[in-house]
Amino acid sequence: MQITAVKTFLVEGIKYNWTLVKVETDTGLHGWGEGTNWPGSPLVEAACRHVGERIIGLDPRRIDFVWTKFYRDMHWMGQAGPLLSAISAIDIALWDIKGK
């Protein structure tokens, strides 16, 4: 099983916006994750796209490996704010896939 796409969806709410992430695989399975519900949602959406490009082709069941890759590739960008929200959203989506 391989990740084929990471798609982001910015959902506008009354008070806050929501950033949702859909991770798709070559087997047809997909998982959903939530990045944030705060006013910085557009930044989280952009970070999800940036981070998502780096996991295409990886096995979504190897969650620890994906996290290690995120840390190695992205630690210089900081470990808080929009980047951490993006990584968390993708992590949730990977666990959703693994649970299915």
CSV table of C-alpha atoms in Angstrom, one decimal:
chain,number,residue,atom,x,y,z
A,1,MET,CA,0.0,0.0,0.0
A,2,GLN,CA,1.3,3.5,-0.9
A,3,ILE,CA,0.1,7.0,-0.4
A,4,THR,CA,-1.0,8.5,-3.7
A,5,ALA,CA,-2.4,11.9,-2.7
A,6,VAL,CA,-2.7,14.3,0.2
A,7,LYS,CA,-5.6,16.7,-0.3
A,8,THR,CA,-6.6,19.6,1.8
A,9,PHE,CA,-10.0,21.2,2.4
A,10,LEU,CA,-10.5,24.5,4.0
A,11,VAL,CA,-14.0,24.6,5.6
A,12,GLU,CA,-15.3,28.0,6.6
A,13,GLY,CA,-17.3,28.1,9.8
A,14,ILE,CA,-19.2,30.8,11.6
A,15,LYS,CA,-16.4,31.6,14.1
A,16,TYR,CA,-13.4,29.5,12.9
A,17,ASN,CA,-12.2,27.8,9.7
A,18,TRP,CA,-11.3,24.1,9.7
A,19,THR,CA,-8.5,22.5,7.8
A,20,LEU,CA,-9.2,18.9,6.9
A,21,VAL,CA,-6.8,16.5,5.2
A,22,LYS,CA,-7.6,13.5,3.1
A,23,VAL,CA,-4.8,11.0,2.6
A,24,GLU,CA,-5.5,8.6,-0.3
A,25,THR,CA,-3.8,5.2,-1.1
A,26,ASP,CA,-3.3,3.1,-4.2
A,27,THR,CA,-5.7,0.5,-2.7
A,28,GLY,CA,-8.6,2.9,-2.5
A,29,LEU,CA,-8.4,3.3,1.2
A,30,HIS,CA,-8.4,6.9,2.5
A,31,GLY,CA,-8.1,8.6,5.8
A,32,TRP,CA,-9.2,11.9,7.2
A,33,GLY,CA,-7.5,14.2,9.6
A,34,GLU,CA,-8.2,17.6,11.2
A,35,GLY,CA,-5.5,20.3,11.3
A,36,THR,CA,-7.0,23.2,13.2
A,37,ASN,CA,-10.0,25.3,13.9
A,38,TRP,CA,-8.3,28.6,14.5
A,39,PRO,CA,-7.9,31.7,12.3
A,40,GLY,CA,-4.6,30.5,10.9
A,41,SER,CA,-6.3,27.7,8.9
A,42,PRO,CA,-5.0,29.0,5.5
A,43,LEU,CA,-1.4,28.7,6.8
A,44,VAL,CA,-2.1,25.1,8.0
A,45,GLU,CA,-3.7,24.3,4.7
A,46,ALA,CA,-0.5,25.5,2.9
A,47,ALA,CA,1.7,23.5,5.4
A,48,CYS,CA,-0.4,20.4,4.7
A,49,ARG,CA,0.2,20.7,1.0
A,50,HIS,CA,4.0,21.2,1.6
A,51,VAL,CA,4.3,18.3,4.0
A,52,GLY,CA,2.0,16.1,2.0
A,53,GLU,CA,4.2,16.2,-1.1
A,54,ARG,CA,7.0,14.6,0.9
A,55,ILE,CA,5.1,11.4,1.8
A,56,ILE,CA,3.7,10.4,-1.6
A,57,GLY,CA,4.8,6.8,-2.3
A,58,LEU,CA,5.3,5.9,1.4
A,59,ASP,CA,3.4,3.1,3.2
A,60,PRO,CA,0.7,4.8,5.3
A,61,ARG,CA,0.8,1.9,7.8
A,62,ARG,CA,4.4,2.9,8.8
A,63,ILE,CA,3.3,5.8,10.9
A,64,ASP,CA,6.5,6.0,13.0
A,65,PHE,CA,8.6,6.0,9.8
A,66,VAL,CA,6.5,8.9,8.4
A,67,TRP,CA,6.8,10.9,11.6
A,68,THR,CA,10.6,10.3,11.6
A,69,LYS,CA,10.7,11.6,8.0
A,70,PHE,CA,8.7,14.7,9.0
A,71,TYR,CA,11.1,15.4,11.9
A,72,ARG,CA,14.2,14.9,9.8
A,73,ASP,CA,12.9,16.9,6.8
A,74,MET,CA,11.1,19.7,8.6
A,75,HIS,CA,12.6,20.3,12.1
A,76,TRP,CA,14.5,23.4,10.9
A,77,MET,CA,11.1,25.0,10.2
A,78,GLY,CA,10.1,24.8,13.8
A,79,GLN,CA,8.0,22.5,15.9
A,80,ALA,CA,4.9,24.5,16.6
A,81,GLY,CA,2.2,26.5,14.9
A,82,PRO,CA,0.9,25.7,11.4
A,83,LEU,CA,3.6,23.1,10.7
A,84,LEU,CA,2.8,21.0,13.7
A,85,SER,CA,-0.9,21.3,13.0
A,86,ALA,CA,-0.3,20.1,9.5
A,87,ILE,CA,1.8,17.1,10.6
A,88,SER,CA,-0.9,16.3,13.2
A,89,ALA,CA,-3.6,16.3,10.6
A,90,ILE,CA,-1.7,13.9,8.4
A,91,ASP,CA,-0.9,11.7,11.4
A,92,ILE,CA,-4.6,11.5,12.3
A,93,ALA,CA,-5.4,10.5,8.7
A,94,LEU,CA,-2.7,7.8,8.7
A,95,TRP,CA,-4.2,6.3,11.9
A,96,ASP,CA,-7.6,6.5,10.2
A,97,ILE,CA,-6.2,4.4,7.3
A,98,LYS,CA,-4.5,2.0,9.7
A,99,GLY,CA,-7.8,1.5,11.6
A,100,LYS,CA,-9.7,0.6,8.5
